[in-house]
N, CA, C and O atoms as a GROMACS GRO file, in nm:
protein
  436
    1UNK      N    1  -0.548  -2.856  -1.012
    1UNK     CA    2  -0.689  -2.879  -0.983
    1UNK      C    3  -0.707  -2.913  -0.836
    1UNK      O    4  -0.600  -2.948  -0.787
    2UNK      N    5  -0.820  -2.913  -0.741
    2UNK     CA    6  -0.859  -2.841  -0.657
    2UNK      C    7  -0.990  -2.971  -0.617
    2UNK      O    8  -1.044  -2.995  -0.725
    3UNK      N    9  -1.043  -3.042  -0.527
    3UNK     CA   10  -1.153  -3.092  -0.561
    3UNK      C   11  -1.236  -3.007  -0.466
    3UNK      O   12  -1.199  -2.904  -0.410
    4UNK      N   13  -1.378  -3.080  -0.454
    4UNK     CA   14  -1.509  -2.992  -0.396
    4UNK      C   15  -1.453  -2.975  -0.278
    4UNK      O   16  -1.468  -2.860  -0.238
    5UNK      N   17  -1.365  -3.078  -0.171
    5UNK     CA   18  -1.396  -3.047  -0.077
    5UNK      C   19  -1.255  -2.975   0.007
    5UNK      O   20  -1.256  -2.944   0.126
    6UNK      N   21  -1.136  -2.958  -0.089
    6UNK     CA   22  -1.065  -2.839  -0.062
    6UNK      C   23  -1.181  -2.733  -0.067
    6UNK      O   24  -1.238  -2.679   0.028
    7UNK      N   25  -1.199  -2.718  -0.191
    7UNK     CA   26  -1.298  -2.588  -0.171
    7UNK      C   27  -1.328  -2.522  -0.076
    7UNK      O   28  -1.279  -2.418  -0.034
    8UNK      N   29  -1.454  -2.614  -0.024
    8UNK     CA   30  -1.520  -2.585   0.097
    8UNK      C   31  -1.440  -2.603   0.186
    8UNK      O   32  -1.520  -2.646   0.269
    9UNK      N   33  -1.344  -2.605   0.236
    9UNK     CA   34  -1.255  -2.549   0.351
    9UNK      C   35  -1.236  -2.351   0.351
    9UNK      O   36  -1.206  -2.275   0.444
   10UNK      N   37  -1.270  -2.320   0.202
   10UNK     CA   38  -1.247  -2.162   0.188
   10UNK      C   39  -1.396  -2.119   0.267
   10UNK      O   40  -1.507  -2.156   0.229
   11UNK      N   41  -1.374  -2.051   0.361
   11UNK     CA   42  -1.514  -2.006   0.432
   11UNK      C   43  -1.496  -1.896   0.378
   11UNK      O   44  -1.396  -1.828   0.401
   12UNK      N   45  -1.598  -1.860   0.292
   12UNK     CA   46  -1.625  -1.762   0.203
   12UNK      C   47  -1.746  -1.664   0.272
   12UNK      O   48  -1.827  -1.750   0.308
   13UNK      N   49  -1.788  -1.568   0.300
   13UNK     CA   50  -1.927  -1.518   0.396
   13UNK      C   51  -1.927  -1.337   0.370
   13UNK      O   52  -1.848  -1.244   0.355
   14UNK      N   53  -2.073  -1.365   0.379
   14UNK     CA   54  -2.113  -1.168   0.369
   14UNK      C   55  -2.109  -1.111   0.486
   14UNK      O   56  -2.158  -1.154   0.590
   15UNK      N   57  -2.046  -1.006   0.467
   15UNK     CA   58  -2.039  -0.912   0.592
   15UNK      C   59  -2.085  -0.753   0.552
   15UNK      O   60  -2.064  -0.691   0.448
   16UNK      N   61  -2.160  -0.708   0.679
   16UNK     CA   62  -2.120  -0.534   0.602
   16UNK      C   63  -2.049  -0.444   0.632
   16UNK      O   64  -2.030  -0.418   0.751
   17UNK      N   65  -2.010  -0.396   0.564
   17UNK     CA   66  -1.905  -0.272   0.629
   17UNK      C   67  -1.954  -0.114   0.733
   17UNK      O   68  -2.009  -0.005   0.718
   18UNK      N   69  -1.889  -0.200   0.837
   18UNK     CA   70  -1.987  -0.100   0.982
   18UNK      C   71  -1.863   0.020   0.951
   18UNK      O   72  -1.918   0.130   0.959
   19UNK      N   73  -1.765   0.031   0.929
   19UNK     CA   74  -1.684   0.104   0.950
   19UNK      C   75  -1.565   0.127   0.850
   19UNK      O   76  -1.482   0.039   0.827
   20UNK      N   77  -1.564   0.232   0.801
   20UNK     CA   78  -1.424   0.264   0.675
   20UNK      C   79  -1.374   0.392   0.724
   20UNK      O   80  -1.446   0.486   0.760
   21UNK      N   81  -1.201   0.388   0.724
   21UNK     CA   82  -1.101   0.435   0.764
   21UNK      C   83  -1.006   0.460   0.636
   21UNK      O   84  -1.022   0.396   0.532
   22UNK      N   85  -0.899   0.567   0.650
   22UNK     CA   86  -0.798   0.581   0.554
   22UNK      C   87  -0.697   0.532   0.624
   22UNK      O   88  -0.685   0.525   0.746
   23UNK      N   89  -0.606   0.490   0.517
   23UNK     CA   90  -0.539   0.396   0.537
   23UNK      C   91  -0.370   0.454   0.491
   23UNK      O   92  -0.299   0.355   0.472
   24UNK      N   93  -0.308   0.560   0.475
   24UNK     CA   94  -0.244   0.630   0.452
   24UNK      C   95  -0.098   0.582   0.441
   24UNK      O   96  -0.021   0.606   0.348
   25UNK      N   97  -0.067   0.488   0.581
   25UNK     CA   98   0.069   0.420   0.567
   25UNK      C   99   0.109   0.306   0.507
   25UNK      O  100   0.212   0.240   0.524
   26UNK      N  101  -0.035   0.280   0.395
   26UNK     CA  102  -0.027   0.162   0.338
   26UNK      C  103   0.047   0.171   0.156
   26UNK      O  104   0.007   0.259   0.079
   27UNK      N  105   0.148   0.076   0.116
   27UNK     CA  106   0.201   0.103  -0.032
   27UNK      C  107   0.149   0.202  -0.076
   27UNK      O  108   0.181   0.321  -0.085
   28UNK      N  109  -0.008   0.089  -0.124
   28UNK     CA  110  -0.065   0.114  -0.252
   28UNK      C  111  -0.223   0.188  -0.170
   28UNK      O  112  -0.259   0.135  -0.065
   29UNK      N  113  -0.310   0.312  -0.226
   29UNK     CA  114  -0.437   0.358  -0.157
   29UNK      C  115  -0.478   0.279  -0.125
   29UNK      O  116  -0.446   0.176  -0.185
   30UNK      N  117  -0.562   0.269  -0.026
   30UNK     CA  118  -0.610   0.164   0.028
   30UNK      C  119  -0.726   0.201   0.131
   30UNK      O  120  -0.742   0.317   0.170
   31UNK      N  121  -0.823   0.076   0.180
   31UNK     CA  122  -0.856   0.198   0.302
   31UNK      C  123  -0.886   0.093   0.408
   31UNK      O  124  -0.846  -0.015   0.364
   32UNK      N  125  -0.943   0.078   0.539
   32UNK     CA  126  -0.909   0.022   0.627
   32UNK      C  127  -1.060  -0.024   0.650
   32UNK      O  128  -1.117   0.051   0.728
   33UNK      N  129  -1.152  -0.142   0.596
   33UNK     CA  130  -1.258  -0.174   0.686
   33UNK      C  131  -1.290  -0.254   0.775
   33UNK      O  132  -1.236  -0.364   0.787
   34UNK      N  133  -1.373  -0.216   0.843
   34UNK     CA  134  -1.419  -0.298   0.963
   34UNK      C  135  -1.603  -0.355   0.945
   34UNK      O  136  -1.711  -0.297   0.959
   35UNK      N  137  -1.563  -0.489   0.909
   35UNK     CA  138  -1.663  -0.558   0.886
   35UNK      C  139  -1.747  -0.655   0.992
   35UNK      O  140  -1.684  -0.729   1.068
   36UNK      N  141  -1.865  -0.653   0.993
   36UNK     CA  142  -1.966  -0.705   1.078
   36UNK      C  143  -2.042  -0.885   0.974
   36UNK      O  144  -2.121  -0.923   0.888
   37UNK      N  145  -1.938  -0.933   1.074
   37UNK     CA  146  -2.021  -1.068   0.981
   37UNK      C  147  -2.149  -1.132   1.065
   37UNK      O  148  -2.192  -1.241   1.027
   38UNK      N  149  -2.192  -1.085   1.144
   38UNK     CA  150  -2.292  -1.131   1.250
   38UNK      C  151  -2.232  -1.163   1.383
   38UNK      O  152  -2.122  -1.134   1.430
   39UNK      N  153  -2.338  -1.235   1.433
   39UNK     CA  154  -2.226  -1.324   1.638
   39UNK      C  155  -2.186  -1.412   1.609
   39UNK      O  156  -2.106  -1.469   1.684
   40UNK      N  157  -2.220  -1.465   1.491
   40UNK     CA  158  -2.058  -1.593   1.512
   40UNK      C  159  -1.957  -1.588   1.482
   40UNK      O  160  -1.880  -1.678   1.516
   41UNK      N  161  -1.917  -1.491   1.412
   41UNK     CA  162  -1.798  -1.407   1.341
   41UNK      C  163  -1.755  -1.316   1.417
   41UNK      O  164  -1.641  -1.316   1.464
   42UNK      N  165  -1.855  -1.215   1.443
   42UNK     CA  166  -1.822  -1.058   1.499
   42UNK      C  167  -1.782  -1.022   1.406
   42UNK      O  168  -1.776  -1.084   1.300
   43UNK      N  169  -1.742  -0.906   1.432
   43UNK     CA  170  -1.665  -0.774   1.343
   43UNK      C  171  -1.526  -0.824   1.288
   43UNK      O  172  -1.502  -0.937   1.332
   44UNK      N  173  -1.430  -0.776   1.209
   44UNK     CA  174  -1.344  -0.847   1.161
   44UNK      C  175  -1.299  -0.718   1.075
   44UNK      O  176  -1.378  -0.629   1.043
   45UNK      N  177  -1.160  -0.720   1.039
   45UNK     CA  178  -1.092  -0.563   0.974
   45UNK      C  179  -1.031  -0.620   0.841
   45UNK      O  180  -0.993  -0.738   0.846
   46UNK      N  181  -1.018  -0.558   0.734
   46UNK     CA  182  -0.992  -0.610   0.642
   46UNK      C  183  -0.918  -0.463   0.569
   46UNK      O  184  -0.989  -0.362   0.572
   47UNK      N  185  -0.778  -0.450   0.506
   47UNK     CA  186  -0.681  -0.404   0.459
   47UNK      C  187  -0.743  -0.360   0.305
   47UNK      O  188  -0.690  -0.456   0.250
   48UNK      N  189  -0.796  -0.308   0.220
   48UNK     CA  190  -0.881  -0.336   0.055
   48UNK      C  191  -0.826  -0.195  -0.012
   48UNK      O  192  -0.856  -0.077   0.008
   49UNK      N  193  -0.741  -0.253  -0.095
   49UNK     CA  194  -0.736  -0.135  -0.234
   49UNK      C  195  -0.846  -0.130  -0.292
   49UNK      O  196  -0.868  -0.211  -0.383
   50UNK      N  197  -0.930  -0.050  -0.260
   50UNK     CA  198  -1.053  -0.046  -0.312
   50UNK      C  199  -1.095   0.111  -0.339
   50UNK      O  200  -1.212   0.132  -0.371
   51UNK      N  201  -0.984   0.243  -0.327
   51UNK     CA  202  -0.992   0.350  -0.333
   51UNK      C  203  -1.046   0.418  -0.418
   51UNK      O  204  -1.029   0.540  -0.411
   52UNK      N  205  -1.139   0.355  -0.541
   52UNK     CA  206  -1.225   0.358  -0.670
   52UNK      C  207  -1.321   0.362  -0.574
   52UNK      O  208  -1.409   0.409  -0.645
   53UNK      N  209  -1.376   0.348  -0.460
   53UNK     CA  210  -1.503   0.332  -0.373
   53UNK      C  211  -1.468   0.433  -0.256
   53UNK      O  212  -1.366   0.443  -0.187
   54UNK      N  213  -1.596   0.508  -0.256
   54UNK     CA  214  -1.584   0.637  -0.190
   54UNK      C  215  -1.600   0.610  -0.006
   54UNK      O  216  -1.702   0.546  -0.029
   55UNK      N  217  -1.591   0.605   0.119
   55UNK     CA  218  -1.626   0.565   0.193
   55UNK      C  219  -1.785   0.603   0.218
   55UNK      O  220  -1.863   0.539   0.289
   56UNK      N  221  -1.811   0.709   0.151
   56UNK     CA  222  -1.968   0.711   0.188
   56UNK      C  223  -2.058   0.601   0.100
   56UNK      O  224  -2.180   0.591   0.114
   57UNK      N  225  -1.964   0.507  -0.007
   57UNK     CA  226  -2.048   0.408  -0.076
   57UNK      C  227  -2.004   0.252  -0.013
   57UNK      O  228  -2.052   0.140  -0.029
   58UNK      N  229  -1.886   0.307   0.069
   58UNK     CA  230  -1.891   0.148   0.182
   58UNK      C  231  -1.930   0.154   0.285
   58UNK      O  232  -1.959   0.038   0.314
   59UNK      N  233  -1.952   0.218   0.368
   59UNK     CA  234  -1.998   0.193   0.456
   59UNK      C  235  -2.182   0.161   0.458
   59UNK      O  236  -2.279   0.206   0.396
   60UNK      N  237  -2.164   0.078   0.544
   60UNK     CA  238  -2.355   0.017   0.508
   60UNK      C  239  -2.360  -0.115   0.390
   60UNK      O  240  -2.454  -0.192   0.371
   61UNK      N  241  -2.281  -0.112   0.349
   61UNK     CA  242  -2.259  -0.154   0.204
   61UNK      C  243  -2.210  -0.317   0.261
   61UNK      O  244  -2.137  -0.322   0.360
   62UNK      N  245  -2.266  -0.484   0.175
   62UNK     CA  246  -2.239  -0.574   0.183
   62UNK      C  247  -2.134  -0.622   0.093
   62UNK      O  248  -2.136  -0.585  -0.025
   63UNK      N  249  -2.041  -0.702   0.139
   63UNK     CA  250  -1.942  -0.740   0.065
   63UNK      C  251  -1.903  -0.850   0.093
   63UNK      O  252  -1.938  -0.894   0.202
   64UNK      N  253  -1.838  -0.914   0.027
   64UNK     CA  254  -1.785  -1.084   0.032
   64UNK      C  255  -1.645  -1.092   0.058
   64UNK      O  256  -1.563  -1.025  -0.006
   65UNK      N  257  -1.608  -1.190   0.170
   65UNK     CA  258  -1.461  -1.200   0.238
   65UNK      C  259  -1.434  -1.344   0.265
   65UNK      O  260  -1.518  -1.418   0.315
   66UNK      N  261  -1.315  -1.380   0.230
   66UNK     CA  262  -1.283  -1.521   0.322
   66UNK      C  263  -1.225  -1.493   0.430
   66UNK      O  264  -1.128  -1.422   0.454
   67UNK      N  265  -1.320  -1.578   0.518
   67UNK     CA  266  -1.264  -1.532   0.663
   67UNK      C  267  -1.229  -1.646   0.764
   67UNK      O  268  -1.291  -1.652   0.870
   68UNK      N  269  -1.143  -1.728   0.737
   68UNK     CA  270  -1.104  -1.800   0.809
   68UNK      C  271  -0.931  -1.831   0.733
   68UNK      O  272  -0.887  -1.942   0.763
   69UNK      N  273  -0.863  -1.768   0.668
   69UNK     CA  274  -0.719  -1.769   0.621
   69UNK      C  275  -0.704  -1.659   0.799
   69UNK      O  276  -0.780  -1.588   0.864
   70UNK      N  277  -0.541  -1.712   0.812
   70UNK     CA  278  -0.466  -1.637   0.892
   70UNK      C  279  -0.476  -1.493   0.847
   70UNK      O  280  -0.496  -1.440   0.737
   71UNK      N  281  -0.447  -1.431   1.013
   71UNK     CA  282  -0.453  -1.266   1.001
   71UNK      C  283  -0.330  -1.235   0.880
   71UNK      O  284  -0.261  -1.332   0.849
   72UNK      N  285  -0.304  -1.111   0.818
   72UNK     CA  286  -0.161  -1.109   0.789
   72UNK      C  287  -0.127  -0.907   0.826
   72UNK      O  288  -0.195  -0.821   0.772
   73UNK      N  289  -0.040  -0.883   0.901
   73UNK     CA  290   0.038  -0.792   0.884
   73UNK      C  291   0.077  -0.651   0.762
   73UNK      O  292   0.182  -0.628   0.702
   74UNK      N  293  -0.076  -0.565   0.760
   74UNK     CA  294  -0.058  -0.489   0.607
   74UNK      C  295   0.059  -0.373   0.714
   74UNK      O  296   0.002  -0.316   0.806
   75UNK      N  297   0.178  -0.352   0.701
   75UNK     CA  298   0.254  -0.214   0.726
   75UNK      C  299   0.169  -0.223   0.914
   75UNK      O  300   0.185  -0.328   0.976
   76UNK      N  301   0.112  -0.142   0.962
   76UNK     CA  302   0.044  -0.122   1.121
   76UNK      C  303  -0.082  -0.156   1.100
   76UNK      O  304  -0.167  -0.086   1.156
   77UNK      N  305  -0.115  -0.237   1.041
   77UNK     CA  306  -0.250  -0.306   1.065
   77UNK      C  307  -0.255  -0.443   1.056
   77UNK      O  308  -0.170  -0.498   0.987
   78UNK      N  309  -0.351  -0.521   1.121
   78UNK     CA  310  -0.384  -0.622   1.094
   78UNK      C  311  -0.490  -0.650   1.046
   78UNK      O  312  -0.595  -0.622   1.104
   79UNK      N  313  -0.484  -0.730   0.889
   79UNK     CA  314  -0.586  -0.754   0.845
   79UNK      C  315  -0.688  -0.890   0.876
   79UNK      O  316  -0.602  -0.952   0.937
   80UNK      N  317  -0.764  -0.950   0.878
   80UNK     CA  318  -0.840  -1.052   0.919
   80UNK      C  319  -0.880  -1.136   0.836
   80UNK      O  320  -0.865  -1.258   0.844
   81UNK      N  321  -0.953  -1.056   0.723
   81UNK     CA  322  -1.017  -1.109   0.645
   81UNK      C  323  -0.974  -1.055   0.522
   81UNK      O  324  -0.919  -0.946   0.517
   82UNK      N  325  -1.002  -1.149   0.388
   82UNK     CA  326  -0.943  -1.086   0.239
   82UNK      C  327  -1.111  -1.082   0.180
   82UNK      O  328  -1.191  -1.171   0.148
   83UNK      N  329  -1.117  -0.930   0.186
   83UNK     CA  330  -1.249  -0.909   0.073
   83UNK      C  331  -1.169  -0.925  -0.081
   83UNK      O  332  -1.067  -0.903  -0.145
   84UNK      N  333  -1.312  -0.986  -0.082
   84UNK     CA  334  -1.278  -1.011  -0.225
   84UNK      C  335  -1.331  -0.944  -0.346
   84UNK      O  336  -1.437  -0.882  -0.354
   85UNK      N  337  -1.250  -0.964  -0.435
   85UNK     CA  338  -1.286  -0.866  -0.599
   85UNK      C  339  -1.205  -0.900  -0.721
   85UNK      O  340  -1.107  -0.975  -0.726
   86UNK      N  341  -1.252  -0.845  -0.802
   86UNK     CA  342  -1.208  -0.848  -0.938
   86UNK      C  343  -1.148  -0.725  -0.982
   86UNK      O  344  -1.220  -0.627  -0.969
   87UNK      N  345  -1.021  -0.703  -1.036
   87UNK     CA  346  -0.948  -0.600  -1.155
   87UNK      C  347  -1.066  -0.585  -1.244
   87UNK      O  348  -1.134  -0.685  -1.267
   88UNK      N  349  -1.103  -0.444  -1.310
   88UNK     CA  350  -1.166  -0.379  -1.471
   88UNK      C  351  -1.057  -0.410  -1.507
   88UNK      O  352  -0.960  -0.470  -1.460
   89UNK      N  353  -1.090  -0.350  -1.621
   89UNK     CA  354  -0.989  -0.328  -1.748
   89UNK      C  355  -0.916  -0.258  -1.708
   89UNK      O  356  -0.804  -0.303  -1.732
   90UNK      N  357  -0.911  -0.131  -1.636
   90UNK     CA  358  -0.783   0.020  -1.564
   90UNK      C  359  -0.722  -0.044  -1.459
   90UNK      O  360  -0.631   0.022  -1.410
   91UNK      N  361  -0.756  -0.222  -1.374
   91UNK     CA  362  -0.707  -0.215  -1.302
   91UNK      C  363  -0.770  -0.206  -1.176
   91UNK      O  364  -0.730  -0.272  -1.080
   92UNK      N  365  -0.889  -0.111  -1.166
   92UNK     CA  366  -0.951  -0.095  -0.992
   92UNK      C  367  -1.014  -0.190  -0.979
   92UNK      O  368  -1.064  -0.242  -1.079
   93UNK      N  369  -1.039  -0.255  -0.830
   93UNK     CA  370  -1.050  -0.374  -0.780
   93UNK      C  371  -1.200  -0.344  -0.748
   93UNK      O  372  -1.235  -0.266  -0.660
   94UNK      N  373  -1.306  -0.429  -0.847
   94UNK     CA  374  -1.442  -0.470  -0.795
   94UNK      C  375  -1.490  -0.530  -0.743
   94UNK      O  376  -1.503  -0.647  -0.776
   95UNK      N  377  -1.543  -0.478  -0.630
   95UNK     CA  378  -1.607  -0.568  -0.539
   95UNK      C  379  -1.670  -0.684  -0.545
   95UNK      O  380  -1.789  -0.657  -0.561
   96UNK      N  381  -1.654  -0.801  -0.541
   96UNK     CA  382  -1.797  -0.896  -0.513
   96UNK      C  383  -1.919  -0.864  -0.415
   96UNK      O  384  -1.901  -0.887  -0.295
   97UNK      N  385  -2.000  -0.830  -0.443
   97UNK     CA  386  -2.119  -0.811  -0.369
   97UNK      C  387  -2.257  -0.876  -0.420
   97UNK      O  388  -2.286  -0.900  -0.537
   98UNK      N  389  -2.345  -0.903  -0.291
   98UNK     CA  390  -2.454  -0.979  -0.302
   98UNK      C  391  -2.540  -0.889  -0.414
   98UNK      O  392  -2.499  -0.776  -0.440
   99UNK      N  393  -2.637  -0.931  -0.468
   99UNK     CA  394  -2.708  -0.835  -0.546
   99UNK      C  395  -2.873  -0.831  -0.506
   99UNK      O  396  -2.972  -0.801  -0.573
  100UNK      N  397  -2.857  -0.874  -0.369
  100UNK     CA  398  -3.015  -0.874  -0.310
  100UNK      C  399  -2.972  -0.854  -0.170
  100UNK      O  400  -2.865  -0.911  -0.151
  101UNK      N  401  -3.022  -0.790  -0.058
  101UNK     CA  402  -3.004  -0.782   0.078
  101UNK      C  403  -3.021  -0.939   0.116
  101UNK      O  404  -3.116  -1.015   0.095
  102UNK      N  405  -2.914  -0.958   0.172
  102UNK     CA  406  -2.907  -1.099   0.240
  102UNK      C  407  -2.857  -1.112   0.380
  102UNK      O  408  -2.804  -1.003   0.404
  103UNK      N  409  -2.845  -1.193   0.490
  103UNK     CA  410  -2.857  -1.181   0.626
  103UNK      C  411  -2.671  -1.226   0.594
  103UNK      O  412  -2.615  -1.306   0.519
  104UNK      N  413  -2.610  -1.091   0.729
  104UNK     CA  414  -2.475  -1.124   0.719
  104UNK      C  415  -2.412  -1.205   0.849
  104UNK      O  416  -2.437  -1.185   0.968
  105UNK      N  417  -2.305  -1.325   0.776
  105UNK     CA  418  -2.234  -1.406   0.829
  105UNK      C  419  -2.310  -1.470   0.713
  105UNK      O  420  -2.230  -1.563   0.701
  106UNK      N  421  -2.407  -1.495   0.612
  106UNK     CA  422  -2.425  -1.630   0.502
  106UNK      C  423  -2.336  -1.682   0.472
  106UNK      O  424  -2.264  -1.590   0.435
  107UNK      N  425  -2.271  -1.791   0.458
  107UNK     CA  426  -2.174  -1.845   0.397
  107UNK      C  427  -2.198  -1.879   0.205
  107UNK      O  428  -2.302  -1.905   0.145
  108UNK      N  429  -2.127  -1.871   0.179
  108UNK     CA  430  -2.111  -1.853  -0.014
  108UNK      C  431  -2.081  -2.058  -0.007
  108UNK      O  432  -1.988  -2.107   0.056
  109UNK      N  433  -2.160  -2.121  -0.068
  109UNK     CA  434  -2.193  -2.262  -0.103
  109UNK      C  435  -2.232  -2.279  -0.249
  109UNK      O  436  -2.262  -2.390  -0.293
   0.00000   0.00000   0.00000
């Protein structure tokens, strides 16, 4: 167990995805985005098996990341931020996303 204010050390925040790339030298499909969390953030790249999502349905598209864990090293990229998601039932990784247009860099409270 975990209390409130570990928690809130996880800076949790919406960003949108200005930019999606293939990601080819990575394990598992994958694809390479580059996320816009506003000016206090900036842009930020994030590593996402998310290959169930077409790049013409991420890009533009808001999504939820913790963005203050260390970079980590995917194969030749560096990732920044861990978007986050959920496994279906087959396995492909669902996005968390806002379900109303909301201003990006919000923090998740």
């Amino acid at each position: 167990m975990i209390d409130f204010d570990d928690f809130m050390k996880v800076d949790i925040r919406v960003g949108r995805v200005a930019r999606v790339e293939d990601f080819p030298e990575a394990r598992q499909p994958a694809w390479k985005l580059f996320i816009d969390f506003g000016p206090e953030i900036g842009e930020k790249r994030s590593s996402a098996q998310i290959k169930n999502y077409s790049e013409e349905e991420l890009e533009g598209s808001l999504v939820v990341a913790v963005v203050n864990f260390p970079p980590r090293q995917i194969g030749p990229f560096m990732s920044e931020v861990l978007t986050l998601g959920v496994p279906d039932e087959d396995g492909n990784v669902i996005l968390l996303r806002p379900t109303a247009d909301v201003p990006v860099g919000g923090r998740m409270f």
